[in-house]
Short mmCIF file of C-alpha atoms in Angstrom, two decimals:
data_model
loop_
_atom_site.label_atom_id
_atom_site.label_comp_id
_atom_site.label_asym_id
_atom_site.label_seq_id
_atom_site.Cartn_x
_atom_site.Cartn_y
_atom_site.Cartn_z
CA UNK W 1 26.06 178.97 69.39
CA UNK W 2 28.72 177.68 71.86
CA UNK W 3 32.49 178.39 70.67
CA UNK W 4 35.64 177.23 72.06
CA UNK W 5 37.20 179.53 74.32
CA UNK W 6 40.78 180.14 72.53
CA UNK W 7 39.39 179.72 69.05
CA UNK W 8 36.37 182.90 69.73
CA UNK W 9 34.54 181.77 66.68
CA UNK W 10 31.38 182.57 64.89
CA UNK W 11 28.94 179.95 63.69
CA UNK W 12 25.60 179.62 62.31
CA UNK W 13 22.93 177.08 61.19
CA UNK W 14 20.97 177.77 58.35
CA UNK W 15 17.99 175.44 56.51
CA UNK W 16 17.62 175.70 52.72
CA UNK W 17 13.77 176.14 52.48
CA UNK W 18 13.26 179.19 50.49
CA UNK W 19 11.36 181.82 51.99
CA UNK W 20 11.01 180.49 55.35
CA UNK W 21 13.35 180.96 58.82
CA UNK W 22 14.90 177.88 60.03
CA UNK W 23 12.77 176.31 62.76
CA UNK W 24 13.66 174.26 65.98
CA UNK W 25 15.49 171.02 65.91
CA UNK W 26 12.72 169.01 66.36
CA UNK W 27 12.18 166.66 69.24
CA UNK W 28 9.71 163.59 69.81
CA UNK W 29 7.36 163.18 72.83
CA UNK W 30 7.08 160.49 74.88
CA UNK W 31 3.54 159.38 76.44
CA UNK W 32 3.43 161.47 79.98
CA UNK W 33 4.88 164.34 77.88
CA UNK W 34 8.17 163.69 78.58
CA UNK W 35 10.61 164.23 75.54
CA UNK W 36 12.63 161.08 73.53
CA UNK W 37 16.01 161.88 73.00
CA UNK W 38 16.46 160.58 69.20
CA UNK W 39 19.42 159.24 67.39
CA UNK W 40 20.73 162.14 65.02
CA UNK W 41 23.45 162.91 62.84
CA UNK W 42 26.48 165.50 62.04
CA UNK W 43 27.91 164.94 59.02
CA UNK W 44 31.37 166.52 58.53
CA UNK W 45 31.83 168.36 55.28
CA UNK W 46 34.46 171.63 55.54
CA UNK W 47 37.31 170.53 54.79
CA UNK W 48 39.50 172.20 52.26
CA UNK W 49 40.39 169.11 50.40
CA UNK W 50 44.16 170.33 49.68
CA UNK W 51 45.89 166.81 48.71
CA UNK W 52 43.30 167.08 45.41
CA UNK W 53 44.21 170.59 44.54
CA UNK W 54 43.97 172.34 42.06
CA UNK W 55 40.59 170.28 41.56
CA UNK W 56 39.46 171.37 44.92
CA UNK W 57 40.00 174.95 44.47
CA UNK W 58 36.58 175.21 42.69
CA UNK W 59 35.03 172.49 44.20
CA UNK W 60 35.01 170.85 48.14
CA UNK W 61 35.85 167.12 47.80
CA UNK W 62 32.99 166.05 49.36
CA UNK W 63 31.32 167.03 46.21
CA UNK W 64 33.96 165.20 43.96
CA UNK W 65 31.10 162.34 42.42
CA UNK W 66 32.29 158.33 42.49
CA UNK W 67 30.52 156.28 40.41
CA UNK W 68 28.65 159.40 39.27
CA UNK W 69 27.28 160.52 42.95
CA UNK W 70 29.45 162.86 45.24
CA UNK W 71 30.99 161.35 48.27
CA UNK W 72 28.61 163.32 50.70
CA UNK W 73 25.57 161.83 48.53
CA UNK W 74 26.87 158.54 49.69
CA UNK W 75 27.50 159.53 53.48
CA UNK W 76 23.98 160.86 53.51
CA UNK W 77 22.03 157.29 52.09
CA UNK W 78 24.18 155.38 54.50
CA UNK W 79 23.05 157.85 57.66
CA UNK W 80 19.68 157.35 55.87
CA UNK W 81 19.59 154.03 55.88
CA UNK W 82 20.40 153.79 59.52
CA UNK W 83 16.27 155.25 60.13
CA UNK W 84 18.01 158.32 60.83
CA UNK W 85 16.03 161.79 59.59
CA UNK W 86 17.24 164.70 61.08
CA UNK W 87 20.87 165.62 59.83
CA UNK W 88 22.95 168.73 60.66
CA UNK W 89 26.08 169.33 57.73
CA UNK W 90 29.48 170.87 59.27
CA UNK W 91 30.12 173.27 55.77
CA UNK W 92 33.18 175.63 55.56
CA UNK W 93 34.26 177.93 52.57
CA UNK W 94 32.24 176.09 50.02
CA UNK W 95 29.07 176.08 52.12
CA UNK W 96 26.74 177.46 49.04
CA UNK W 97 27.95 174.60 46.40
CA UNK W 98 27.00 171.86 49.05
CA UNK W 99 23.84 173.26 49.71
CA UNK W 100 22.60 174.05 46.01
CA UNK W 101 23.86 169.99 45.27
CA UNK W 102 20.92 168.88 48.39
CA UNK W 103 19.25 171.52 49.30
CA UNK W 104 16.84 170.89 52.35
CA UNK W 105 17.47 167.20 52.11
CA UNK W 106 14.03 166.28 50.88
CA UNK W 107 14.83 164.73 48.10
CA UNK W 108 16.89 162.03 49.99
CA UNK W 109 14.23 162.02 52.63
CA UNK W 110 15.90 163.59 55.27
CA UNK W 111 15.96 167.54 57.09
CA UNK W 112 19.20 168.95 56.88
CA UNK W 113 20.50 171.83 58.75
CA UNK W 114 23.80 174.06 57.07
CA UNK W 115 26.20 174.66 60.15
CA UNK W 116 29.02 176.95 59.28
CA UNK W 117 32.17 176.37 60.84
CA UNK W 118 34.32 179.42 60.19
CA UNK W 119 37.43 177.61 60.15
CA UNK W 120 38.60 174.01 60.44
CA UNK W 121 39.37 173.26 64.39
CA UNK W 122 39.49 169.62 64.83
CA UNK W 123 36.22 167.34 64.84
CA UNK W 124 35.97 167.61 68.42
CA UNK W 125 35.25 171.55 67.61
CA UNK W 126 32.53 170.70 65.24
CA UNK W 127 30.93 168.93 68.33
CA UNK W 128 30.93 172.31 69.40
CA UNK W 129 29.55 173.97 66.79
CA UNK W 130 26.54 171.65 66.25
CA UNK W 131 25.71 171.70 70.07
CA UNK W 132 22.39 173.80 69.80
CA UNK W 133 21.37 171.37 66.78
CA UNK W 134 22.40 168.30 69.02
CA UNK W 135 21.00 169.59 72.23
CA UNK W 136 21.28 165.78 74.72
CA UNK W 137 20.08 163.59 71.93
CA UNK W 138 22.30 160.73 71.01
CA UNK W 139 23.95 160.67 67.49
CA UNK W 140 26.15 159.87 64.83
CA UNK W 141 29.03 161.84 63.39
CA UNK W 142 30.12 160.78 59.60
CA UNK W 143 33.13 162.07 58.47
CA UNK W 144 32.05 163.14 55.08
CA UNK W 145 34.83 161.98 52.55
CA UNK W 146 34.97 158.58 53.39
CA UNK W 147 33.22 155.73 51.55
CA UNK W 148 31.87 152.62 53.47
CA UNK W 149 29.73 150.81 50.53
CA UNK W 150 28.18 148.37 53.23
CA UNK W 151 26.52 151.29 55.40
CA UNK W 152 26.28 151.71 59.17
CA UNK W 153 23.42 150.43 60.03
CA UNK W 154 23.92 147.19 61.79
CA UNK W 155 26.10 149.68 63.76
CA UNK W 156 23.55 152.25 64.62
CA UNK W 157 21.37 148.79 65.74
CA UNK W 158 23.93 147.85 68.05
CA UNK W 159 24.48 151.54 69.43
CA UNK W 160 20.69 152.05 70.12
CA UNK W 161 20.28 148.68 71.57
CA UNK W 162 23.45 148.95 74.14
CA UNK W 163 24.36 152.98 74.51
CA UNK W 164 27.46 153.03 75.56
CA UNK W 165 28.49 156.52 76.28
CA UNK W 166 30.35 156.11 72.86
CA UNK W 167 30.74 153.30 70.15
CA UNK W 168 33.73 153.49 67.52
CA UNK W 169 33.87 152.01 64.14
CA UNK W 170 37.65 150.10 63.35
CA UNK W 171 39.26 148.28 60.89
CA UNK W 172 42.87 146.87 60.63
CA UNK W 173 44.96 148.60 58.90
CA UNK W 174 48.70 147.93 57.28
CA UNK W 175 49.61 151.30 58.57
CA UNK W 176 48.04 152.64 62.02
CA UNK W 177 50.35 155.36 62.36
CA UNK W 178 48.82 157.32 59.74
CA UNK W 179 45.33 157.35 61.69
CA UNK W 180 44.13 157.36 64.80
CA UNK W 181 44.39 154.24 66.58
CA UNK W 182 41.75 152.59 69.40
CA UNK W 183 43.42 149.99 71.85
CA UNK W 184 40.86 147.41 73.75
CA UNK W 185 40.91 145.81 76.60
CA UNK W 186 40.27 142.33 77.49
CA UNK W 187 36.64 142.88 77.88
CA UNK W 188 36.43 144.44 74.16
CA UNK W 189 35.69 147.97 75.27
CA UNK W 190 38.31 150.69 74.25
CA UNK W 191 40.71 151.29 77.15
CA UNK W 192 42.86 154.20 75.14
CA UNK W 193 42.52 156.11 71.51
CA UNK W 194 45.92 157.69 69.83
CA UNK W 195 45.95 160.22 67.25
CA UNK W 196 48.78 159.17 64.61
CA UNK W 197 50.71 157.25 67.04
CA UNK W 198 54.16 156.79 66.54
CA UNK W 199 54.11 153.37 68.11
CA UNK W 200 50.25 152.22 67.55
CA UNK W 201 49.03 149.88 70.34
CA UNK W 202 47.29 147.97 67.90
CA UNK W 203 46.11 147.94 64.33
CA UNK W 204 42.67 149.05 64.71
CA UNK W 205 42.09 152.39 62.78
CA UNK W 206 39.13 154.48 63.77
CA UNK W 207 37.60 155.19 60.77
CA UNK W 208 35.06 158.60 60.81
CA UNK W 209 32.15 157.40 62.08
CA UNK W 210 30.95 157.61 65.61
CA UNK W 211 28.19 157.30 68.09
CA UNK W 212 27.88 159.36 71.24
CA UNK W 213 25.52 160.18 73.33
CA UNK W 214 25.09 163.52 75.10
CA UNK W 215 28.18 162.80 77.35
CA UNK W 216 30.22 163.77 74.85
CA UNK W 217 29.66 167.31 75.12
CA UNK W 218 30.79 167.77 78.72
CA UNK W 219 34.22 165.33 77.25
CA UNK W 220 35.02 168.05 74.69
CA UNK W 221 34.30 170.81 77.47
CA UNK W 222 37.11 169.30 79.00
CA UNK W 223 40.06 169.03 76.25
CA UNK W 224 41.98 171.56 75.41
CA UNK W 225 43.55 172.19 71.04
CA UNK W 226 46.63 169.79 70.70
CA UNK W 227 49.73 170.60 69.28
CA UNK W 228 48.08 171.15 65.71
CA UNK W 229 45.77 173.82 67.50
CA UNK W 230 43.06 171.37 66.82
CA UNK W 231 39.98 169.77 69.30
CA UNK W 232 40.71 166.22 68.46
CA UNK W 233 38.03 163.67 69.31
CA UNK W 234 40.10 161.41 69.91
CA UNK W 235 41.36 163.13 73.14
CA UNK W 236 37.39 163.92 73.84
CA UNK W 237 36.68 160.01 73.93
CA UNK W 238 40.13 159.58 75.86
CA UNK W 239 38.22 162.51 78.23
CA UNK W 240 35.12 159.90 78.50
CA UNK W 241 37.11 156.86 79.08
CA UNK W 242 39.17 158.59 81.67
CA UNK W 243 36.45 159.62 83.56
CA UNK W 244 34.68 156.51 83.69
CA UNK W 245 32.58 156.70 80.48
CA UNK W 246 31.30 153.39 78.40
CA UNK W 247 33.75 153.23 75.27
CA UNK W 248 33.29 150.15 72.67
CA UNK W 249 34.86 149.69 69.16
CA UNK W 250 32.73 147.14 66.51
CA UNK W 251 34.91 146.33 63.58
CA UNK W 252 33.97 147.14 60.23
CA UNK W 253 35.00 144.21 57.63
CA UNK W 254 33.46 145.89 54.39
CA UNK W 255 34.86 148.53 52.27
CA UNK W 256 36.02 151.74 53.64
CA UNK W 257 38.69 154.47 52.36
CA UNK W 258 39.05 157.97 52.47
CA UNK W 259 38.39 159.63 49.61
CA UNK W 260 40.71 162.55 49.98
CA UNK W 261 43.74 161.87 47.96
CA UNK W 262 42.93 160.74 44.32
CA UNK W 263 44.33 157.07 44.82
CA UNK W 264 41.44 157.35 47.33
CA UNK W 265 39.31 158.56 44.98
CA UNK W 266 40.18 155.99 41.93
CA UNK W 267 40.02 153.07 45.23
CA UNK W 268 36.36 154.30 45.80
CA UNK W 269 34.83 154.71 42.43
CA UNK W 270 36.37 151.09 41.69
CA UNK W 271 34.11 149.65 45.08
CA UNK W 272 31.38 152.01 43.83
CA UNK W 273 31.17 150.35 40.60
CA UNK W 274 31.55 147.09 41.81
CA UNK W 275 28.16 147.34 43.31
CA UNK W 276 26.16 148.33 40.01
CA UNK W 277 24.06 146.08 37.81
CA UNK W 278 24.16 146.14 34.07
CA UNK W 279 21.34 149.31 33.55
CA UNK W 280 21.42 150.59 29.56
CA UNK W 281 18.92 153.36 29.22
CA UNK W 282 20.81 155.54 26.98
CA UNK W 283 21.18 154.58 22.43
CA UNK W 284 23.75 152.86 21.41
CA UNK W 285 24.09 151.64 17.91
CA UNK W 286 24.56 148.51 16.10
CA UNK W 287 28.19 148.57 16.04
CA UNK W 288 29.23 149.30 19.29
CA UNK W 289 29.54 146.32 21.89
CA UNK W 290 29.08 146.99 25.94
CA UNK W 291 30.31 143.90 27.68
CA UNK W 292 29.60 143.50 31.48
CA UNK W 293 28.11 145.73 34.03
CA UNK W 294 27.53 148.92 31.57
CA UNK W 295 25.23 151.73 32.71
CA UNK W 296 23.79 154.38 30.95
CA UNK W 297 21.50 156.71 31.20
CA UNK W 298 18.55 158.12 29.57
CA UNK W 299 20.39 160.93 27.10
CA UNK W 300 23.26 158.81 26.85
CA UNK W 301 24.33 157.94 22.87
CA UNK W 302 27.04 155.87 22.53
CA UNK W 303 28.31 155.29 18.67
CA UNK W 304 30.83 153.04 17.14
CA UNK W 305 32.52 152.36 20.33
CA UNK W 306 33.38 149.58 22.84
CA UNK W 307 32.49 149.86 26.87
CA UNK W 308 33.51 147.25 29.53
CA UNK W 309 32.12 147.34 32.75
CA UNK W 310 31.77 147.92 35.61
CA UNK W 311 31.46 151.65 33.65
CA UNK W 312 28.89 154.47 34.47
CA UNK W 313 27.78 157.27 31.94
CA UNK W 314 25.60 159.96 33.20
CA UNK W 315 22.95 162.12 30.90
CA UNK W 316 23.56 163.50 27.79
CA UNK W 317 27.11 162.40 27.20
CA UNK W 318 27.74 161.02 23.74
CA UNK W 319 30.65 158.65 23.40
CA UNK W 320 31.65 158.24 19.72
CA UNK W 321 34.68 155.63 18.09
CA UNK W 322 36.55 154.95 22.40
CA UNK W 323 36.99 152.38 24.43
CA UNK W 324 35.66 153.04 28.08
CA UNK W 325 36.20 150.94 31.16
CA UNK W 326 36.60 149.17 33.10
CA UNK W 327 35.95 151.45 35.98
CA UNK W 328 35.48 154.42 34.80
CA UNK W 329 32.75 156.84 35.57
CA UNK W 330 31.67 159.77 33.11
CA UNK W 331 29.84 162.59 34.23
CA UNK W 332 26.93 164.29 32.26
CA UNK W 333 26.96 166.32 29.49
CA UNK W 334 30.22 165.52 28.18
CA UNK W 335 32.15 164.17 24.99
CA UNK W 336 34.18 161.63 24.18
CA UNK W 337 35.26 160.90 20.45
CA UNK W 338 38.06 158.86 19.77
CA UNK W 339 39.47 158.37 23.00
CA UNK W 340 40.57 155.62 25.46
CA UNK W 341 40.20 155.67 29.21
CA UNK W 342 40.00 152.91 31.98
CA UNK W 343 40.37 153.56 36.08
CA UNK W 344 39.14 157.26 35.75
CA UNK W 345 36.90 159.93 36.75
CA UNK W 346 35.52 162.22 34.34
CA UNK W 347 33.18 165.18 35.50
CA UNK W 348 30.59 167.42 33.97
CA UNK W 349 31.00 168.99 30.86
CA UNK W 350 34.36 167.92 30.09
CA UNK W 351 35.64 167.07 26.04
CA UNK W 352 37.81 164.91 25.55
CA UNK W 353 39.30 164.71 21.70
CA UNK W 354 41.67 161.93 20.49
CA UNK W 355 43.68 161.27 23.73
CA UNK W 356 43.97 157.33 24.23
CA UNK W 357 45.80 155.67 27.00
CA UNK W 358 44.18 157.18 29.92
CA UNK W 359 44.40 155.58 33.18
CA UNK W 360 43.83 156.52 36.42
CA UNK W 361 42.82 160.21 35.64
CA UNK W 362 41.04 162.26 37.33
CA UNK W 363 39.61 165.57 35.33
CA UNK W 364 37.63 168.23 36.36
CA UNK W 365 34.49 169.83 35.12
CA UNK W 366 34.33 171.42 31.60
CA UNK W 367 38.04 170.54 30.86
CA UNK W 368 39.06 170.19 27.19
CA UNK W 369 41.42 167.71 26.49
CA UNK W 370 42.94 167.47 22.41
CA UNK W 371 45.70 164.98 21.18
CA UNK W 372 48.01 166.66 18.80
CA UNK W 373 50.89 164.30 16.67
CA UNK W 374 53.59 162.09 18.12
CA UNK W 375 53.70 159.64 23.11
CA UNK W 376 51.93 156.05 24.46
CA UNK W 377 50.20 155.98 28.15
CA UNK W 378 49.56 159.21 29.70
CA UNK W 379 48.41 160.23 33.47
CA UNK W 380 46.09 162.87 34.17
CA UNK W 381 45.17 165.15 36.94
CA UNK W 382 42.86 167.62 35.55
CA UNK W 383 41.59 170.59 37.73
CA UNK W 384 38.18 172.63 36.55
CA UNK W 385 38.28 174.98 33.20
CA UNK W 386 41.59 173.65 32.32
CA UNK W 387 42.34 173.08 28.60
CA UNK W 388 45.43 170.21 28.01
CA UNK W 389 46.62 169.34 24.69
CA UNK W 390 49.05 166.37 24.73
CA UNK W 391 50.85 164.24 21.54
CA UNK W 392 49.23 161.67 20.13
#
């Protein structure tokens, strides 16, 4: 594999298909035998996830489920639905959880390739990384914590039909100094991209999801770490648009947010659940009452208590004498008796005894959670294994 030449680091690709060595990227031929150059994708998921610590200690935040699916699971229907097939996965440190949650893809109908990137460098640097898998096809990078519940596929439509040298998604954004920022000229293609400007030329946020096309590889030979020791690809596309390369922006209107802080989190489970449809697969008796856009499923027994949607319950939780929802997603295998808790995420495993008030919480897998006598609303951020008792 290519490396950077300050950073000297070591990657590798790897395909989960037991008992078998990971083949060639594969390639379509043209009539005349000439070869196709396909759209692809590299989805970005090492990151270290350290504004949801401690919940990220044990598990990456990709992984982190909203509305009962992790955030990669989402990233991958939406490159999916775009017609695209072949996907390589940036991994870091929790490379072996990622891969045991999708394995070689097949499930989802698509081939995915592991690449390990030793440490994080920038995105530009997992260009680099994935440049073997890549070779001079076109494709799309997906940053993989954010959610966009309307997909990218009019996008990748407009990026096959045109291909520009590179194609930027945007959105406005109260706060462009926080991201990095695309500027367009009177013609609508990008004249200049900013990372965290201090005085944004506009209010257009580039928001982790791009199309190149094999020019992009020559940009990031060019660029050299910034000040954060990082390959930013936001001085790569500045590389391209310096040197004459085709830059647009199209402006995405639906929802998007980055899932990496737990506002982020609660923000995307809320648009996640928006989208469901009332789906009751699970028992529930005669005196408990689900009102609205309730799912759950099969293994699911809900007794004696009240549910208001949009709320999602995964298999074999049982939910006895609480109040759930609205927007609140429960992962399987888990227990609720007596409890109240709206705005959350619960995940797997996790018991939850007498507490009431609950609201915006997140808590991690196979947590224990116990009221004890004598307090009103409480707030919880609830990393893996922990055990919290609180008054009730």
């Amino acid at each position: 594999m290519r490396s950077t030449g300050s950073a000297q680091l070591r990657t590798h690709a790897f395909r989960v298909q037991p008992g078998q060595d990971a083949p060639e990227p594969a390639r379509t031929a043209c009539r005349g035998g000439e070869e196709k150059a396909t759209v692809r994708a590299l989805l970005l998921s090492g990151g270290t996830g350290t504004r949801l610590r401690p919940l990220t200690y044990s598990i990456p935040k990709q992984l982190v489920p909203v509305g009962n699916k992790p955030v990669l699971g989402h990233c991958l229907e939406n490159i999916r639905d775009c017609g695209i097939e072949e996907v390589g996965v940036i991994v870091g440190p929790h490379a072996e959880q990622v891969a045991a949650v999708f394995g070689d893809g097949s499930a989802m109908g698509l081939r995915l390739t592991y690449l390990h990137q030793e440490r994080p460098l920038g995105l530009a640097h997992c260009v680099t990384v994935a440049a073997d898998f890549l070779g001079d096809e076109d494709f799309l990078m997906y940053l993989g914590d954010n959610v966009l519940t309307e997909g990218v596929a009019e996008a990748a439509g407009a990026f096959r039909a045109d291909r520009p040298d590179a194609q930027v998604l945007v959105t406005k954004v109260a706060n462009p100094s926080d991201y990095g920022v695309a500027s367009l000229g009177a013609d609508g293609r990008v004249n200049a991209v900013v990372e965290k400007p201090e005085r944004p030329p506009s209010d257009l946020a580039l928001i982790g999801v791009y199309f190149f096309t094999a020019a992009v590889h020559r940009a990031v030979r060019a660029i050299r770490p910034s000040r954060r020791g990082e390959l930013e690809i936001t001085d790569a596309i500045g590389e391209l648009i310096a040197t004459g390369g085709d830059v647009r922006a199209l402006e995405y209107t639906g929802f998007w947010r980055d899932s990496g802080t737990v506002e982020g989190l609660l923000d995307c489970n809320r648009a996640v659940l928006d989208t469901l449809r009332r789906d009751v697969r699970g028992s529930v008796d005669r005196h408990s009452v689900l009102t609205g856009d309730v799912v759950l499923a099969e293994g699911v027994e809900v007794v004696r208590s009240q549910l208001t949607g949009p709320v999602t319950v995964a298999a074999g939780t049982v939910v006895r004498d609480s109040r759930l929802g609205p927007y609140t997603s429960v992962g399987p295998g888990c227990t609720l008796d007596s409890t109240g808790i709206e705005n959350s995420i619960v995940l797997e495993g996790t018991t939850i005894t007498g507490v009431r008030g609950l609201d915006g919480s997140l808590i991690g897998r196979r947590a224990e959670l116990h009221a004890e006598p004598a307090a009103a609303s409480q707030r919880l951020i609830v990393g893996d294994l922990a055990k919290v008792r609180v008054a009730r």
